[in-house]
Amino acid sequence: MNTAEWVICPECKNKTRLKIREDTELVNFPLFCPKCKKESLVNVKQLNISVIKEPDA
């Protein structure tokens, strides 16, 4: 059976409102954290979350 896990905010390390399964793939997904009110671009593949660092303009 597929397991589901909460996505953790890369800034404050709290749970977000998003749950992902093992077969979920997200590319350039804008992840918003309701606790710290920050948004991060993330990639998710097989429950591995990587943060995309944007170059400053």
PDB file of N, CA and C in Angstrom:
ATOM      1  N   MET A   1       0.841  -1.186   0.000  1.00  0.00           N
ATOM      2  CA  MET A   1       0.000   0.000   0.000  1.00  0.00           C
ATOM      3  C   MET A   1       0.883   1.245   0.000  1.00  0.00           C
ATOM      4  N   ASN A   2       0.413   2.278  -0.671  1.00  0.00           N
ATOM      5  CA  ASN A   2       1.173   3.517  -0.737  1.00  0.00           C
ATOM      6  C   ASN A   2       1.098   4.270   0.587  1.00  0.00           C
ATOM      7  N   THR A   3       2.252   4.736   1.047  1.00  0.00           N
ATOM      8  CA  THR A   3       2.264   5.519   2.271  1.00  0.00           C
ATOM      9  C   THR A   3       2.198   6.992   1.926  1.00  0.00           C
ATOM     10  N   ALA A   4       1.623   7.764   2.808  1.00  0.00           N
ATOM     11  CA  ALA A   4       1.505   9.206   2.608  1.00  0.00           C
ATOM     12  C   ALA A   4       2.208   9.911   3.761  1.00  0.00           C
ATOM     13  N   GLU A   5       2.876  11.012   3.443  1.00  0.00           N
ATOM     14  CA  GLU A   5       3.574  11.792   4.457  1.00  0.00           C
ATOM     15  C   GLU A   5       3.276  13.267   4.260  1.00  0.00           C
ATOM     16  N   TRP A   6       3.349  14.002   5.345  1.00  0.00           N
ATOM     17  CA  TRP A   6       3.183  15.444   5.272  1.00  0.00           C
ATOM     18  C   TRP A   6       4.439  16.072   4.686  1.00  0.00           C
ATOM     19  N   VAL A   7       4.260  17.130   3.913  1.00  0.00           N
ATOM     20  CA  VAL A   7       5.402  17.881   3.399  1.00  0.00           C
ATOM     21  C   VAL A   7       5.832  18.849   4.491  1.00  0.00           C
ATOM     22  N   ILE A   8       7.133  18.869   4.772  1.00  0.00           N
ATOM     23  CA  ILE A   8       7.693  19.710   5.821  1.00  0.00           C
ATOM     24  C   ILE A   8       8.241  20.991   5.203  1.00  0.00           C
ATOM     25  N   CYS A   9       7.980  22.117   5.860  1.00  0.00           N
ATOM     26  CA  CYS A   9       8.476  23.410   5.386  1.00  0.00           C
ATOM     27  C   CYS A   9      10.001  23.432   5.492  1.00  0.00           C
ATOM     28  N   PRO A  10      10.711  23.820   4.417  1.00  0.00           N
ATOM     29  CA  PRO A  10      12.174  23.868   4.478  1.00  0.00           C
ATOM     30  C   PRO A  10      12.695  25.013   5.342  1.00  0.00           C
ATOM     31  N   GLU A  11      11.871  26.008   5.631  1.00  0.00           N
ATOM     32  CA  GLU A  11      12.295  27.160   6.429  1.00  0.00           C
ATOM     33  C   GLU A  11      12.155  26.899   7.932  1.00  0.00           C
ATOM     34  N   CYS A  12      10.928  26.569   8.367  1.00  0.00           N
ATOM     35  CA  CYS A  12      10.665  26.451   9.809  1.00  0.00           C
ATOM     36  C   CYS A  12      10.530  25.006  10.294  1.00  0.00           C
ATOM     37  N   LYS A  13      10.583  24.033   9.374  1.00  0.00           N
ATOM     38  CA  LYS A  13      10.524  22.594   9.697  1.00  0.00           C
ATOM     39  C   LYS A  13       9.201  22.151  10.314  1.00  0.00           C
ATOM     40  N   ASN A  14       8.100  22.863  10.033  1.00  0.00           N
ATOM     41  CA  ASN A  14       6.771  22.458  10.482  1.00  0.00           C
ATOM     42  C   ASN A  14       6.003  21.832   9.332  1.00  0.00           C
ATOM     43  N   LYS A  15       4.895  21.144   9.678  1.00  0.00           N
ATOM     44  CA  LYS A  15       4.049  20.529   8.656  1.00  0.00           C
ATOM     45  C   LYS A  15       3.327  21.608   7.854  1.00  0.00           C
ATOM     46  N   THR A  16       3.182  21.361   6.562  1.00  0.00           N
ATOM     47  CA  THR A  16       2.356  22.229   5.726  1.00  0.00           C
ATOM     48  C   THR A  16       1.004  21.554   5.556  1.00  0.00           C
ATOM     49  N   ARG A  17       0.147  22.110   4.728  1.00  0.00           N
ATOM     50  CA  ARG A  17      -1.180  21.535   4.516  1.00  0.00           C
ATOM     51  C   ARG A  17      -1.186  20.510   3.391  1.00  0.00           C
ATOM     52  N   LEU A  18      -0.031  20.063   2.977  1.00  0.00           N
ATOM     53  CA  LEU A  18       0.084  19.190   1.818  1.00  0.00           C
ATOM     54  C   LEU A  18       0.570  17.810   2.238  1.00  0.00           C
ATOM     55  N   LYS A  19      -0.095  16.782   1.749  1.00  0.00           N
ATOM     56  CA  LYS A  19       0.300  15.398   1.987  1.00  0.00           C
ATOM     57  C   LYS A  19       0.655  14.781   0.647  1.00  0.00           C
ATOM     58  N   ILE A  20       1.746  14.024   0.595  1.00  0.00           N
ATOM     59  CA  ILE A  20       2.160  13.387  -0.652  1.00  0.00           C
ATOM     60  C   ILE A  20       2.297  11.888  -0.438  1.00  0.00           C
ATOM     61  N   ARG A  21       2.133  11.140  -1.538  1.00  0.00           N
ATOM     62  CA  ARG A  21       2.323   9.689  -1.519  1.00  0.00           C
ATOM     63  C   ARG A  21       3.653   9.358  -2.178  1.00  0.00           C
ATOM     64  N   GLU A  22       4.019   8.076  -2.134  1.00  0.00           N
ATOM     65  CA  GLU A  22       5.286   7.628  -2.725  1.00  0.00           C
ATOM     66  C   GLU A  22       5.357   7.890  -4.220  1.00  0.00           C
ATOM     67  N   ASP A  23       4.225   7.784  -4.917  1.00  0.00           N
ATOM     68  CA  ASP A  23       4.230   7.934  -6.368  1.00  0.00           C
ATOM     69  C   ASP A  23       3.966   9.378  -6.819  1.00  0.00           C
ATOM     70  N   THR A  24       4.004  10.340  -5.900  1.00  0.00           N
ATOM     71  CA  THR A  24       3.775  11.747  -6.241  1.00  0.00           C
ATOM     72  C   THR A  24       5.057  12.376  -6.773  1.00  0.00           C
ATOM     73  N   GLU A  25       4.917  13.114  -7.866  1.00  0.00           N
ATOM     74  CA  GLU A  25       6.043  13.882  -8.408  1.00  0.00           C
ATOM     75  C   GLU A  25       5.592  15.318  -8.615  1.00  0.00           C
ATOM     76  N   LEU A  26       6.338  16.252  -8.056  1.00  0.00           N
ATOM     77  CA  LEU A  26       6.059  17.677  -8.210  1.00  0.00           C
ATOM     78  C   LEU A  26       7.308  18.345  -8.772  1.00  0.00           C
ATOM     79  N   VAL A  27       7.118  19.219  -9.753  1.00  0.00           N
ATOM     80  CA  VAL A  27       8.236  19.943 -10.355  1.00  0.00           C
ATOM     81  C   VAL A  27       7.924  21.429 -10.277  1.00  0.00           C
ATOM     82  N   ASN A  28       8.853  22.196  -9.710  1.00  0.00           N
ATOM     83  CA  ASN A  28       8.699  23.648  -9.529  1.00  0.00           C
ATOM     84  C   ASN A  28       7.383  23.978  -8.829  1.00  0.00           C
ATOM     85  N   PHE A  29       7.120  23.299  -7.733  1.00  0.00           N
ATOM     86  CA  PHE A  29       5.872  23.485  -6.994  1.00  0.00           C
ATOM     87  C   PHE A  29       6.040  24.592  -5.955  1.00  0.00           C
ATOM     88  N   PRO A  30       5.156  25.603  -5.960  1.00  0.00           N
ATOM     89  CA  PRO A  30       5.238  26.663  -4.947  1.00  0.00           C
ATOM     90  C   PRO A  30       4.607  26.199  -3.625  1.00  0.00           C
ATOM     91  N   LEU A  31       5.444  25.842  -2.668  1.00  0.00           N
ATOM     92  CA  LEU A  31       4.992  25.332  -1.379  1.00  0.00           C
ATOM     93  C   LEU A  31       4.845  26.495  -0.402  1.00  0.00           C
ATOM     94  N   PHE A  32       3.619  26.682   0.129  1.00  0.00           N
ATOM     95  CA  PHE A  32       3.361  27.754   1.081  1.00  0.00           C
ATOM     96  C   PHE A  32       3.235  27.176   2.476  1.00  0.00           C
ATOM     97  N   CYS A  33       3.879  27.814   3.440  1.00  0.00           N
ATOM     98  CA  CYS A  33       3.799  27.385   4.834  1.00  0.00           C
ATOM     99  C   CYS A  33       2.870  28.331   5.591  1.00  0.00           C
ATOM    100  N   PRO A  34       1.789  27.814   6.202  1.00  0.00           N
ATOM    101  CA  PRO A  34       0.871  28.680   6.943  1.00  0.00           C
ATOM    102  C   PRO A  34       1.453  29.180   8.264  1.00  0.00           C
ATOM    103  N   LYS A  35       2.478  28.517   8.757  1.00  0.00           N
ATOM    104  CA  LYS A  35       3.064  28.924  10.040  1.00  0.00           C
ATOM    105  C   LYS A  35       4.016  30.114   9.881  1.00  0.00           C
ATOM    106  N   CYS A  36       4.987  29.992   8.979  1.00  0.00           N
ATOM    107  CA  CYS A  36       5.970  31.072   8.809  1.00  0.00           C
ATOM    108  C   CYS A  36       5.609  32.026   7.681  1.00  0.00           C
ATOM    109  N   LYS A  37       4.546  31.718   6.938  1.00  0.00           N
ATOM    110  CA  LYS A  37       4.024  32.577   5.858  1.00  0.00           C
ATOM    111  C   LYS A  37       5.027  32.789   4.722  1.00  0.00           C
ATOM    112  N   LYS A  38       5.878  31.799   4.475  1.00  0.00           N
ATOM    113  CA  LYS A  38       6.856  31.886   3.393  1.00  0.00           C
ATOM    114  C   LYS A  38       6.510  30.878   2.319  1.00  0.00           C
ATOM    115  N   GLU A  39       6.952  31.172   1.103  1.00  0.00           N
ATOM    116  CA  GLU A  39       6.716  30.294  -0.032  1.00  0.00           C
ATOM    117  C   GLU A  39       8.068  29.856  -0.591  1.00  0.00           C
ATOM    118  N   SER A  40       8.196  28.571  -0.888  1.00  0.00           N
ATOM    119  CA  SER A  40       9.421  28.012  -1.434  1.00  0.00           C
ATOM    120  C   SER A  40       9.096  27.191  -2.666  1.00  0.00           C
ATOM    121  N   LEU A  41       9.986  27.214  -3.643  1.00  0.00           N
ATOM    122  CA  LEU A  41       9.834  26.338  -4.803  1.00  0.00           C
ATOM    123  C   LEU A  41      10.502  25.014  -4.483  1.00  0.00           C
ATOM    124  N   VAL A  42       9.759  23.916  -4.683  1.00  0.00           N
ATOM    125  CA  VAL A  42      10.294  22.599  -4.358  1.00  0.00           C
ATOM    126  C   VAL A  42      10.056  21.625  -5.497  1.00  0.00           C
ATOM    127  N   ASN A  43      10.895  20.606  -5.549  1.00  0.00           N
ATOM    128  CA  ASN A  43      10.707  19.433  -6.400  1.00  0.00           C
ATOM    129  C   ASN A  43      10.529  18.244  -5.469  1.00  0.00           C
ATOM    130  N   VAL A  44       9.590  17.361  -5.813  1.00  0.00           N
ATOM    131  CA  VAL A  44       9.354  16.167  -4.995  1.00  0.00           C
ATOM    132  C   VAL A  44       9.337  14.963  -5.917  1.00  0.00           C
ATOM    133  N   LYS A  45      10.099  13.948  -5.548  1.00  0.00           N
ATOM    134  CA  LYS A  45      10.100  12.690  -6.286  1.00  0.00           C
ATOM    135  C   LYS A  45      10.380  11.568  -5.293  1.00  0.00           C
ATOM    136  N   GLN A  46       9.488  10.601  -5.209  1.00  0.00           N
ATOM    137  CA  GLN A  46       9.589   9.452  -4.304  1.00  0.00           C
ATOM    138  C   GLN A  46       9.843   9.890  -2.862  1.00  0.00           C
ATOM    139  N   LEU A  47       9.042  10.835  -2.379  1.00  0.00           N
ATOM    140  CA  LEU A  47       9.091  11.378  -1.018  1.00  0.00           C
ATOM    141  C   LEU A  47      10.377  12.134  -0.701  1.00  0.00           C
ATOM    142  N   ASN A  48      11.221  12.401  -1.689  1.00  0.00           N
ATOM    143  CA  ASN A  48      12.414  13.220  -1.501  1.00  0.00           C
ATOM    144  C   ASN A  48      12.110  14.641  -1.924  1.00  0.00           C
ATOM    145  N   ILE A  49      12.290  15.574  -1.015  1.00  0.00           N
ATOM    146  CA  ILE A  49      11.961  16.974  -1.280  1.00  0.00           C
ATOM    147  C   ILE A  49      13.272  17.753  -1.445  1.00  0.00           C
ATOM    148  N   SER A  50      13.391  18.472  -2.568  1.00  0.00           N
ATOM    149  CA  SER A  50      14.550  19.325  -2.783  1.00  0.00           C
ATOM    150  C   SER A  50      14.074  20.745  -3.043  1.00  0.00           C
ATOM    151  N   VAL A  51      14.739  21.705  -2.403  1.00  0.00           N
ATOM    152  CA  VAL A  51      14.363  23.112  -2.510  1.00  0.00           C
ATOM    153  C   VAL A  51      15.113  23.723  -3.680  1.00  0.00           C
ATOM    154  N   ILE A  52      14.403  24.520  -4.476  1.00  0.00           N
ATOM    155  CA  ILE A  52      15.015  25.202  -5.611  1.00  0.00           C
ATOM    156  C   ILE A  52      15.408  26.585  -5.152  1.00  0.00           C
ATOM    157  N   LYS A  53      16.693  26.886  -5.207  1.00  0.00           N
ATOM    158  CA  LYS A  53      17.181  28.205  -4.819  1.00  0.00           C
ATOM    159  C   LYS A  53      17.076  29.129  -6.028  1.00  0.00           C
ATOM    160  N   GLU A  54      16.366  30.237  -5.830  1.00  0.00           N
ATOM    161  CA  GLU A  54      16.217  31.206  -6.904  1.00  0.00           C
ATOM    162  C   GLU A  54      17.339  32.231  -6.825  1.00  0.00           C
ATOM    163  N   PRO A  55      17.920  32.618  -7.960  1.00  0.00           N
ATOM    164  CA  PRO A  55      18.909  33.685  -7.915  1.00  0.00           C
ATOM    165  C   PRO A  55      18.217  35.025  -7.651  1.00  0.00           C
ATOM    166  N   ASP A  56      18.850  35.863  -6.848  1.00  0.00           N
ATOM    167  CA  ASP A  56      18.270  37.163  -6.541  1.00  0.00           C
ATOM    168  C   ASP A  56      18.371  38.070  -7.747  1.00  0.00           C
ATOM    169  N   ALA A  57      17.331  38.853  -7.970  1.00  0.00           N
ATOM    170  CA  ALA A  57      17.293  39.741  -9.119  1.00  0.00           C
ATOM    171  C   ALA A  57      18.041  41.020  -8.847  1.00  0.00           C
TER     172      ALA A  57
END
